[in-house]
Coordinates of C-alpha atoms and ligand atoms in Angstrom, one line a residue:
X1 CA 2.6 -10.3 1.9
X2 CA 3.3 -13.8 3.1
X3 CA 0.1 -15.8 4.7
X4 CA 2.7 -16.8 8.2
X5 CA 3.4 -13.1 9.5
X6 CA 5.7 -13.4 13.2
X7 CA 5.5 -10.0 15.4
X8 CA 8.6 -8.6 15.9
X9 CA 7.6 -5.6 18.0
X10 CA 12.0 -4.9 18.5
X11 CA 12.1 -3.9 15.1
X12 CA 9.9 -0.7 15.2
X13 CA 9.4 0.5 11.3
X14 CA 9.8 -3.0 9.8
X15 CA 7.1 -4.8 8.3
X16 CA 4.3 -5.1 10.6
X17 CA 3.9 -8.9 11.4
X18 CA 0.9 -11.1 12.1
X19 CA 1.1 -14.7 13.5
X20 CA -2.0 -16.1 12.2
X21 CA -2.9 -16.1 8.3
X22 CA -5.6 -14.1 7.4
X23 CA -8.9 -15.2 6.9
X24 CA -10.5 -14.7 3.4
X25 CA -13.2 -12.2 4.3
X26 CA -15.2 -14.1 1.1
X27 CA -14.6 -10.9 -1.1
X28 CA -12.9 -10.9 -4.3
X29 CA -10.6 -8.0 -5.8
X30 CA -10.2 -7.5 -9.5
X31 CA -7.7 -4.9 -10.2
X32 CA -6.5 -3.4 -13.7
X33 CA -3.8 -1.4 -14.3
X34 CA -2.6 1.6 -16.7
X35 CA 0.3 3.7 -17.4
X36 CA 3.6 3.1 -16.1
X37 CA 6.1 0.4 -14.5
X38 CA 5.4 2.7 -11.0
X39 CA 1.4 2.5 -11.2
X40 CA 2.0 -1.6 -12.0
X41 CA 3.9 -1.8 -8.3
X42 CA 1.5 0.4 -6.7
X43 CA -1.4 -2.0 -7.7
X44 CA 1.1 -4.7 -5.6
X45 CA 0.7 -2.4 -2.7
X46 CA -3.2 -2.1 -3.1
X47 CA -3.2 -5.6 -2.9
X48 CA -1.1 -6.1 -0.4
X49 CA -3.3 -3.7 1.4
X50 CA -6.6 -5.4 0.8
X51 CA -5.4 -8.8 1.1
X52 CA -4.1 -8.4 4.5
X53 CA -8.0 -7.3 5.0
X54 CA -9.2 -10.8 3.6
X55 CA -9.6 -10.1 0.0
X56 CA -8.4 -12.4 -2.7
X57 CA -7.7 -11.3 -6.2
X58 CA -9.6 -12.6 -9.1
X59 CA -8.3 -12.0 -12.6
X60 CA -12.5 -12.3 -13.7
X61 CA -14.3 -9.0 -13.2
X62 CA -17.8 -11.2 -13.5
X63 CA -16.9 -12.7 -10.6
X64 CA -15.2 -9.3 -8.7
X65 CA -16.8 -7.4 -5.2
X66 CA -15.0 -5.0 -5.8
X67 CA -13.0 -3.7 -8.8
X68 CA -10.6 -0.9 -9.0
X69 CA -9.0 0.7 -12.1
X70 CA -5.5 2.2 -11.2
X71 CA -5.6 4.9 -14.0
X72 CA -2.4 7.0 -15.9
X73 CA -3.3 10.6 -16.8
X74 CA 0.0 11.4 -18.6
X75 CA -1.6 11.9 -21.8
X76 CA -5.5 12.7 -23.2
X77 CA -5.1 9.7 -24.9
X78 CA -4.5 7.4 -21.8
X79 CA -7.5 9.3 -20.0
X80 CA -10.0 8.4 -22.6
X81 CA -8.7 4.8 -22.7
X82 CA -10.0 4.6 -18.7
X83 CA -12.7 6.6 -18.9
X84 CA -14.3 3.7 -21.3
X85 CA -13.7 0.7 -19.5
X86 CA -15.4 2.9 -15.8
X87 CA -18.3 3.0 -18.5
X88 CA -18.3 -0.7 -19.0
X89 CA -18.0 -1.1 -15.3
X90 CA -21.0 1.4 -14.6
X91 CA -23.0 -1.2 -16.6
X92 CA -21.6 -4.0 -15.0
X93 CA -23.1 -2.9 -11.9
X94 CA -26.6 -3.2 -13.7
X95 CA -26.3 -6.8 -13.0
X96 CA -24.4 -6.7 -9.7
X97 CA -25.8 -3.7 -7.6
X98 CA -23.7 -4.6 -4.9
X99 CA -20.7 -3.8 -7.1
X100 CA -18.5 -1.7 -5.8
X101 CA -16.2 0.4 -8.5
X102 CA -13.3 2.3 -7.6
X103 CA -11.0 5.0 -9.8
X104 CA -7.2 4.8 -8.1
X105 CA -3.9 6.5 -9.0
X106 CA -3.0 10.0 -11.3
X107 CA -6.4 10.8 -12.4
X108 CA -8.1 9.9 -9.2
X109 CA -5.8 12.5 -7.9
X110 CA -6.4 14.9 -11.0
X111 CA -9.9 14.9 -10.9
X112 CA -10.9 14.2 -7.7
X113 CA -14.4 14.2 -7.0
X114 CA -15.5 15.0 -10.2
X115 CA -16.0 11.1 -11.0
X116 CA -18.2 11.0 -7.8
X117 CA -20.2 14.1 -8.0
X118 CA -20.5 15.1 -11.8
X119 CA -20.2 12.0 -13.4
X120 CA -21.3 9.5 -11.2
X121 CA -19.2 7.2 -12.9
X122 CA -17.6 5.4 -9.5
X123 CA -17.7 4.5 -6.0
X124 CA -14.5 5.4 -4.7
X125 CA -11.9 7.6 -5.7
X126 CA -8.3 7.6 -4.2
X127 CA -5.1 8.8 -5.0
X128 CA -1.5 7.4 -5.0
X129 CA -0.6 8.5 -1.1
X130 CA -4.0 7.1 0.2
X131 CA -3.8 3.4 -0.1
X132 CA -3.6 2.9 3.0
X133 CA -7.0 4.2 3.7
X134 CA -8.8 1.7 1.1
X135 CA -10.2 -0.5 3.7
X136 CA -12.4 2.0 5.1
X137 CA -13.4 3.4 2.4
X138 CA -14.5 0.1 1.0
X139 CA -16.8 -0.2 3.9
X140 CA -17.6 4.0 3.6
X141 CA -18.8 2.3 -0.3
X142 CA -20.7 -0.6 0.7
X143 CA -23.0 1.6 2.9
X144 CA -24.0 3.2 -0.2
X145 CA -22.1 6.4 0.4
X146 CA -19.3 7.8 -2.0
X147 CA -15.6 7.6 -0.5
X148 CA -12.8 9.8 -1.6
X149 CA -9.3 10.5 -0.3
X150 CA -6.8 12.2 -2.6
X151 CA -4.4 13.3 0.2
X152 CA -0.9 13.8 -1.6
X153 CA 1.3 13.1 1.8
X154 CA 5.2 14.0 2.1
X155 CA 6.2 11.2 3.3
X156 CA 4.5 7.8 2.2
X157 CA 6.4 5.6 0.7
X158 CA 4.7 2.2 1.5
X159 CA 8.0 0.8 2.8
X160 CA 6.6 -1.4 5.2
X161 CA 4.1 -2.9 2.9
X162 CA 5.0 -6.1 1.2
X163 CA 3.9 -6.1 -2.2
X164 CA 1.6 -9.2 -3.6
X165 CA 3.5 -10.0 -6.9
X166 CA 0.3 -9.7 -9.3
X167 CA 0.5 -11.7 -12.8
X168 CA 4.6 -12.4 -11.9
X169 CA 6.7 -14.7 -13.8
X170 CA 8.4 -15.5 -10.3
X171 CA 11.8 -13.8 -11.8
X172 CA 11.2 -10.7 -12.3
X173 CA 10.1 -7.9 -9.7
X174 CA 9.8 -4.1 -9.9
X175 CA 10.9 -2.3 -6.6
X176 CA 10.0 1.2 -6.1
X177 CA 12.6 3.8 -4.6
X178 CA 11.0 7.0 -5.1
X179 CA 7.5 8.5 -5.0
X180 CA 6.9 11.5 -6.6
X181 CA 9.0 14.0 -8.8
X182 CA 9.9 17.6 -8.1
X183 CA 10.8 18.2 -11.6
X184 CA 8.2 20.3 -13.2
X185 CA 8.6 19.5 -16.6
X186 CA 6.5 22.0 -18.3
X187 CA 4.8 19.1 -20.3
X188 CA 3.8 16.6 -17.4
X189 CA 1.2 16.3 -15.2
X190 CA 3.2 13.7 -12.9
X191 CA 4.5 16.6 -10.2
X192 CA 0.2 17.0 -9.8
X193 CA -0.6 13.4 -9.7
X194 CA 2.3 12.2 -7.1
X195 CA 3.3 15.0 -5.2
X196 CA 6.5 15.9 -4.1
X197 CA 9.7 13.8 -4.5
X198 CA 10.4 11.6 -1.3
X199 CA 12.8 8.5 -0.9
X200 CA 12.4 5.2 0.8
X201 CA 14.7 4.0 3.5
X202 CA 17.2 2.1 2.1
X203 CA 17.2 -0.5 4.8
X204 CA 13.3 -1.7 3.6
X205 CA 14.6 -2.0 -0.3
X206 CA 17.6 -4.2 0.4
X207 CA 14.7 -5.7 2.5
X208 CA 12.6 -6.7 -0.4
X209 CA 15.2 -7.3 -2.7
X210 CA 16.8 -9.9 -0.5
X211 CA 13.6 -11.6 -0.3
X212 CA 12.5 -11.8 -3.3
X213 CA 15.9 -13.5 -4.1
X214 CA 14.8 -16.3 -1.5
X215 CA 11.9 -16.9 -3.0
X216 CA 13.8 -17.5 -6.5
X217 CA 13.5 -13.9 -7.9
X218 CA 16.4 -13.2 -10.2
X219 CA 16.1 -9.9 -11.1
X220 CA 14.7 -6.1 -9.4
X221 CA 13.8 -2.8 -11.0
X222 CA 14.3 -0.3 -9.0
X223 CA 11.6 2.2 -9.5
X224 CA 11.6 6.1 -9.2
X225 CA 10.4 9.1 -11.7
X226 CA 14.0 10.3 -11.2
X227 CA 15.9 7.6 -9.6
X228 CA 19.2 9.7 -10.1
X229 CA 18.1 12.3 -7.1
X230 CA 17.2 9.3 -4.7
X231 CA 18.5 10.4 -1.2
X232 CA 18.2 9.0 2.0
X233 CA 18.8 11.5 4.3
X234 CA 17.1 9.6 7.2
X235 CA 13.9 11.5 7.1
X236 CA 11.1 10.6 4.5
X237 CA 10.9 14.2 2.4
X238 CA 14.3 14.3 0.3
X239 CA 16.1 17.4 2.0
X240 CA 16.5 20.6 -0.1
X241 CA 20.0 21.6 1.2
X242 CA 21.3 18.7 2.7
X243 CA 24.5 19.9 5.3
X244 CA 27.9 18.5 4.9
X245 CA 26.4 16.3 8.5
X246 CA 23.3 14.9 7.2
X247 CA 25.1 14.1 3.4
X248 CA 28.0 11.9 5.7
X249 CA 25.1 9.2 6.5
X250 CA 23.5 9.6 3.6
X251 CA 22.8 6.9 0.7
X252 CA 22.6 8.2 -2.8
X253 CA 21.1 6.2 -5.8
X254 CA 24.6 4.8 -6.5
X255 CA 25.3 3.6 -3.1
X256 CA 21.7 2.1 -3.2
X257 CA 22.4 0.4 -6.8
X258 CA 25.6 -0.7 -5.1
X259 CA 24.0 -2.0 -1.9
X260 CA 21.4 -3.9 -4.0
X261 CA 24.0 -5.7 -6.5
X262 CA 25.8 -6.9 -3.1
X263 CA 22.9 -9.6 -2.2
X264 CA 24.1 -11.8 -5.1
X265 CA 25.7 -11.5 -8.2
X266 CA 22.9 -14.3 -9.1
X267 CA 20.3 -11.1 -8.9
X268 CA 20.4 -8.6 -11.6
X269 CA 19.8 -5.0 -11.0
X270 CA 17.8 -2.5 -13.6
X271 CA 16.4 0.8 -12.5
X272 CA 14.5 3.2 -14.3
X273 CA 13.9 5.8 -14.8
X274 CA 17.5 8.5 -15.3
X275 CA 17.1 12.0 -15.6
X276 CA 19.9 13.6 -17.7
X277 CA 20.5 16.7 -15.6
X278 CA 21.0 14.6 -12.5
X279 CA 22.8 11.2 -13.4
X280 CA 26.7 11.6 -12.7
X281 CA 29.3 9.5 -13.3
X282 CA 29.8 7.9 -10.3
X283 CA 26.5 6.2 -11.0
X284 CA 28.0 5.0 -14.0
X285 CA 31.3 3.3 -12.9
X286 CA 28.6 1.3 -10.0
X287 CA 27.3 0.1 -13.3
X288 CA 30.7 -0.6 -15.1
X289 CA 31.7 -2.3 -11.4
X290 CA 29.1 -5.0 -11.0
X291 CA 28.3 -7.8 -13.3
X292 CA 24.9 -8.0 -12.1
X293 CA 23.5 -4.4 -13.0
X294 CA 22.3 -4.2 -16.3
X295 CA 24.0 -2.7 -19.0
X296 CA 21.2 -0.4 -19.8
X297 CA 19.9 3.1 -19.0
X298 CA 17.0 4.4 -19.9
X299 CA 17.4 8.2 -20.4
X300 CA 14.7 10.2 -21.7
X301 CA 15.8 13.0 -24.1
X302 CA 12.6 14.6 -25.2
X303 CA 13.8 16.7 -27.9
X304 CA 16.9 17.4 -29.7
X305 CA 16.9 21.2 -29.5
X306 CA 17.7 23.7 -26.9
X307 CA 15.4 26.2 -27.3
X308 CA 12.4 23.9 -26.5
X309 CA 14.3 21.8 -23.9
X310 CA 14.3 25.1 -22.4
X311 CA 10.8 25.4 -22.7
X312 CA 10.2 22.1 -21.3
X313 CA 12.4 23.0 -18.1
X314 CA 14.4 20.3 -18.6
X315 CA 17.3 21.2 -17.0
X316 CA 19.7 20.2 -20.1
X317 CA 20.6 21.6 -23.6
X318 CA 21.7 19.3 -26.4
X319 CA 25.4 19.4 -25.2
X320 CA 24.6 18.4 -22.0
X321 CA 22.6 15.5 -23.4
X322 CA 25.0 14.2 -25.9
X323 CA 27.6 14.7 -23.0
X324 CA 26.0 12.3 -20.9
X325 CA 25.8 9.8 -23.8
X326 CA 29.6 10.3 -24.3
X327 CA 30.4 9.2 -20.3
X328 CA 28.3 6.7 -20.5
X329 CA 29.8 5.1 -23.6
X330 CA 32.9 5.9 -22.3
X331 CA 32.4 4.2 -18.8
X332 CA 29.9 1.6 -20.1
X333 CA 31.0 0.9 -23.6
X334 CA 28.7 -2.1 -24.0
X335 CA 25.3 -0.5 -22.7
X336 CA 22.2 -0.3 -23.8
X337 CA 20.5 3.4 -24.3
X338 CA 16.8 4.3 -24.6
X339 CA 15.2 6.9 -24.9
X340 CA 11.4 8.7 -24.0
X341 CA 10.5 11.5 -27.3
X342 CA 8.1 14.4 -27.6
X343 CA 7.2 15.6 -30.5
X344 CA 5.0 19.1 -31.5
X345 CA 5.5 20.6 -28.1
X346 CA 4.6 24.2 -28.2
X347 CA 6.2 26.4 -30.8
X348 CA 8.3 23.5 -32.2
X349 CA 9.7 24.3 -35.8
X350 CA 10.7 22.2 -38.6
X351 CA 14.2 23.2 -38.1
X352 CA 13.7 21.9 -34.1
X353 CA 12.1 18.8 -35.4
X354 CA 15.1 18.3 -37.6
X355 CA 17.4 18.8 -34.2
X356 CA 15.2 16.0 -33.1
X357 CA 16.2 13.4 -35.6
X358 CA 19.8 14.4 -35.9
X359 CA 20.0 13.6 -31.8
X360 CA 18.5 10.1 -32.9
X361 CA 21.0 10.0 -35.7
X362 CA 24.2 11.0 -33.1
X363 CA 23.2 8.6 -30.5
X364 CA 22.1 5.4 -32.1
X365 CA 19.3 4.3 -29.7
X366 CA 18.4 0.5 -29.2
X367 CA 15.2 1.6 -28.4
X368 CA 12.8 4.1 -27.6
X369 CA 9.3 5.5 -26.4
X370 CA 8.3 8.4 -28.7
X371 CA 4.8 10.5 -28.5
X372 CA 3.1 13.8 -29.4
X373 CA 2.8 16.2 -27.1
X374 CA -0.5 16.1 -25.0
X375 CA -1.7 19.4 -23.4
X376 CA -2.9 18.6 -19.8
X377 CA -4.2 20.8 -17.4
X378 CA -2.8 22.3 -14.8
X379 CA 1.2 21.7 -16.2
X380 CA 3.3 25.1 -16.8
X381 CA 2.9 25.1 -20.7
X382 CA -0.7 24.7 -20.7
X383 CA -0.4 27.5 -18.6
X384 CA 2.3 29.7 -20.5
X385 CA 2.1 28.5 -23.8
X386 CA -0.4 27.6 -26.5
X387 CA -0.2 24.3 -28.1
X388 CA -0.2 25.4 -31.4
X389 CA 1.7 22.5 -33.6
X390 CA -1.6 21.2 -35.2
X391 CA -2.4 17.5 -35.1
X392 CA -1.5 16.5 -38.5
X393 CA 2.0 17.9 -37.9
X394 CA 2.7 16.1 -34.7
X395 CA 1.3 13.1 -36.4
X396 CA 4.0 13.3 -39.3
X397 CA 6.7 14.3 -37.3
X398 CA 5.7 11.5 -35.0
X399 CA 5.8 9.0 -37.9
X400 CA 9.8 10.3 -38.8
X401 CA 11.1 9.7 -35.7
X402 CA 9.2 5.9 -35.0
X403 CA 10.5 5.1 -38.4
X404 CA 14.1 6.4 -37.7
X405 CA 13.7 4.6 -34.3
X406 CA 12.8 1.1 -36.1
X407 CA 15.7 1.2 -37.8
X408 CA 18.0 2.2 -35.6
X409 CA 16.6 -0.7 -33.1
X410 CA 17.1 -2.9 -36.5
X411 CA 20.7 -1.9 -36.6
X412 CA 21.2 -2.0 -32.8
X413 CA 20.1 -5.6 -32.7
X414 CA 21.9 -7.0 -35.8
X415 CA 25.0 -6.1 -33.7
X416 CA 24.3 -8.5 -31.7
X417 CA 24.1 -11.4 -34.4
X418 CA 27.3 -14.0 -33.8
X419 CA 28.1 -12.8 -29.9
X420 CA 27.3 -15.1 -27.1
X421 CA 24.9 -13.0 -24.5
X422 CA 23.8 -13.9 -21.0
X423 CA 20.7 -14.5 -20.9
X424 CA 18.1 -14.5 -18.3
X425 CA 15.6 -17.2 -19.0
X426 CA 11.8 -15.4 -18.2
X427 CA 9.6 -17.8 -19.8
X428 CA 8.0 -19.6 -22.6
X429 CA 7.7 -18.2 -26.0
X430 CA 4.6 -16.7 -27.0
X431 CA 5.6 -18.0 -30.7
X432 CA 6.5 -21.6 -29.8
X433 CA 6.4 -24.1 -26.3
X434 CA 9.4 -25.4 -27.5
X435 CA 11.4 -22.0 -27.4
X436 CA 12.2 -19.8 -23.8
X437 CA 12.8 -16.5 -24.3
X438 CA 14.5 -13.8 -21.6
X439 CA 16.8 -10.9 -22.0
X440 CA 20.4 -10.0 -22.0
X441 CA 21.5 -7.2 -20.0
X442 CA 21.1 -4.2 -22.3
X443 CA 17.3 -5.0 -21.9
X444 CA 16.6 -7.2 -25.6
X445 CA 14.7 -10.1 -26.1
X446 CA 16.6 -13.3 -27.0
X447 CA 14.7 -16.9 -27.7
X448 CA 15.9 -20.2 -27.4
X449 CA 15.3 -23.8 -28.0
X450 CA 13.9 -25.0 -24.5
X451 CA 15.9 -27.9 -23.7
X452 CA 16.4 -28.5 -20.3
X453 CA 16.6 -24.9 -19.3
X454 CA 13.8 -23.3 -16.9
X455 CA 12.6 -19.9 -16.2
X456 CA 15.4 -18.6 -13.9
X457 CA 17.9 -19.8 -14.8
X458 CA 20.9 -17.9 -16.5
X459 CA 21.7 -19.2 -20.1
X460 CA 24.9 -18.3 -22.2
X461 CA 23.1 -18.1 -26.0
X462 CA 25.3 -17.8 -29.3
X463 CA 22.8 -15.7 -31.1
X464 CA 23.1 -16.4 -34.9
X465 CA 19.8 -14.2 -36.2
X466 CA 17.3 -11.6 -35.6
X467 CA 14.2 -10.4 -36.1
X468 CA 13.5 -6.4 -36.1
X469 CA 13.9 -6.4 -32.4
X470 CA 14.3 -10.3 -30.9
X471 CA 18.0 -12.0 -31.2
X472 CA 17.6 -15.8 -31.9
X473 CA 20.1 -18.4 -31.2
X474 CA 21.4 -21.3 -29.0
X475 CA 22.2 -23.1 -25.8
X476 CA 26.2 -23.0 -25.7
X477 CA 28.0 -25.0 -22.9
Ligands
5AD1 N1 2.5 14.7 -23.7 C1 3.2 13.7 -24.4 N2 4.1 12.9 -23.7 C2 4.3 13.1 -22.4 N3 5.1 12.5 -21.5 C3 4.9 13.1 -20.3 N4 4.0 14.1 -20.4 C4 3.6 14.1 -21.7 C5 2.7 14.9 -22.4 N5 2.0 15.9 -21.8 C6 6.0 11.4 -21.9 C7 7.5 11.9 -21.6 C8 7.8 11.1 -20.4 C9 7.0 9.8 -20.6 C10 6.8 9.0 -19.4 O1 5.8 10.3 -21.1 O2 8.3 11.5 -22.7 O3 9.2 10.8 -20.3
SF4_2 FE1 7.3 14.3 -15.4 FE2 9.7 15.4 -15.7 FE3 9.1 14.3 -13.3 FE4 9.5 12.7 -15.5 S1 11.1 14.0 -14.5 S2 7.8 12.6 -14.0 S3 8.7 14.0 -17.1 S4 8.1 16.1 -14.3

């Protein structure tokens, strides 16, 4: 949201622009963030939303009017991490009565009023399509009543709304694509939470992207639960059966990607997240075409066997999976592959387990994101099946797989060792002032000496050693 908005009334669905700047209402905003890259971007819209109202953001909740926890509800685990700091917050407001305290995001939307009425934990309660109504229902709040809005809409997307880069690096910017998921994995709670699957108008991404490259961003992620199935079919609700008419105008992910790498070759292009059913090749030679997308999917596998991918309604076996690793070694031979696990879903065996780790051993991951299964309400296999590995298994299985994961991340970087990699400089290292750090295109960490370089800039580094996950090496000209 920049502070010198024009009105442009010609341009009907574009951002909605204000001449003067907006005055600070006196009100400060702390907001805190859990879960995933998406739930980070929608806390840009939130305060997008509220500072166009007047609010400024404060990164002390001592000093905070209002604060707002923009919650994940993907696993137990994640739930009872929130549900302590709203406790802190309920004691904050001790001190400050006028304190206003607000639960955002998945288990807003999961639990609805329960914070309000059973557990008097929070103010305000809102879900990930109701952003929008936040303003009132601060005011709804600071007349002492509760405020709730958990709407799950079809077609919000936020593409109008300018996000407020929060705690940016100034080179780096996610970009969401998608809301939603219409996957019903029989593990996740995420079809609940978001609603249906819907697509932004490409028109208001290129939008973003483009400006943020003015303003000396050099690389976008473009966000979606399934960024493969991204269709913009002209409407806001992707269409089931798209006709032969309505596909012709169409832009698919790949066009998108394509569209996106077209600003400049100066701004690099990652996405996440891939879905393993739906990511064709054609995706893959956009990637293999254009410098300036990464070299890296992220493609979560979930299990090695069949039978329980099956169970998972995952769309996929094994074959499948290690099928879509073959293209995109084939197409991509230099990328960079990650992965998302679960381990001790319902009625997994040793021998399944097993499947697990040989998956790992075929595909050589540089890195990955690996859990045990969480049960959460409402999902198909807490309705179908009983979760029946107990806790000590999952925990050991767990442990197998991290420690096959380290070293295959080990093995993954030493490869890089004596190669030159472009690198693109995010920062100073937390080790050293004297030493950047940014990443190369398949996603790992490289550090630097500093010299003259800045954040931004692209740097060609000879990397001559590693550490577990983080190439080290050198300026070459
Ligand atoms: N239990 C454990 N992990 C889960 N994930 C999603 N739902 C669950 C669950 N119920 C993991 C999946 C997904 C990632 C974002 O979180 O691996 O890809
Ligand atoms: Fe959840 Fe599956 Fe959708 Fe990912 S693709 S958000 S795991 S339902």
């Amino acid at each position: 949201m920049s502070e010198n908005k024009v009105i442009d009334e010609s341009k009907q669905g574009e951002a909605l622009m204000i001449e003067q700047p907006v005055q600070p209402n006196g009100k400060k905003l702390f907001l805190e963030s859990y879960g995933c890259a998406m739930n980070f971007s929608d806390s840009e819209i939130v305060a997008s939303i509220l500072k166009d109202k007047g609010f400024t953001t404060t990164q002390d909740f001592f000093e905070a009017d209002v604060i707002f926890v923009n919650t994940c509800a993907i696993r137990e685990g994640a739930e009872q991490r929130v549900r302590q700091r709203l406790t802190e917050y309920k004691k904050a407001k001790k001190t400050n009565p006028d304190l206003i305290v607000g639960v955002l995001g998945c288990m807003a939307e999961r639990l609805k009023s329960q914070f309000l009425e059973q557990e008097k934990l929070v103010d305000i309660v809102v879900g990930p399509d109701a952003y929008r109504s936040l303003p009132e229902l601060i005011e709804i709040a600071e007349t002492g009543q509760k405020a709730v809005n958990v709407l799950l809409s079809k077609e919000e997307t936020y593409a109008d709304i300018a996000p407020v880069r929060l705690g940016s690096n100034g080179v780096t910017a996610f970009i969401s694509i998608t809301r939603g998921c219409d996957n019903m994995c029989a593990f996740c709670v995420v079809p609940f939470t978001r609603g249906r699957e819907r697509s932004r108008d490409p028109e208001t991404i290129i939008r973003e992207a483009t400006e943020l490259f003015e303003q000396g961003y050099r690389e976008v992620t473009l966000l979606g639960q399934n960024v493969d199935s991204y269709l913009w079919t002209g409407g806001g609700l992707k269409k089931e059966n798209p006709s032969a008419e309505e596909l012709k105008d169409a832009t698919t992910f790949a066009q998108l990607l394509e569209q996106v790498a077209l600003i400049n070759t100066d701004l690099r292009v990652r996405f996440s997240t891939s879905h393993p059913k739906d990511m064709g090749d054609e995706v893959l030679h956009t990637i293999a075409k254009y410098n300036n997308i990464c070299s890296y999917i992220h493609l979560p596998v979930q299990s090695g066997n069949s039978r329980i991918l099956e169970m998972m309604n995952r769309g996929y076996t094994r074959e499948w999976y290690l099928g879509r690793i073959d293209a995109i070694r084939r197409i991509i031979p230099d990328a960079g592959i990650s992965m998302d696990i679960i381990t001790g879903f319902c009625s997994e065996t040793e021998e399944e387990h097993q499947d697990t780790l040989s998956l790992m051993e075929a595909v050589k991951y540089d890195f990955g994101y690996m859990f045990a299964y969480s049960e959460r309400p409402k999902t198909l296999a807490e309705r179908k099946y009983p979760d029946d590995v107990p806790a000590e298994i999952k925990s050991r299985r767990l442990a197998e797989i991290v420690e096959l994961q380290v070293k295959h991340s080990a093995e993954r970087t030493k490869a890089g060792v004596g190669k030159v990699h472009r690198v693109l400089t995010e920062g100073v290292s937390k080790k050293s002032k004297e030493q950047l750090f940014g990443r190369n295109s398949q996603n790992t960490v490289v550090v630097f000496p500093k010299e003259n370089f800045q954040k931004g800039d692209y740097v060609n580094v000879y990397v001559e050693s590693c550490t577990g996950g983080t190439l080290i090496g050198k300026a070459i000209y």
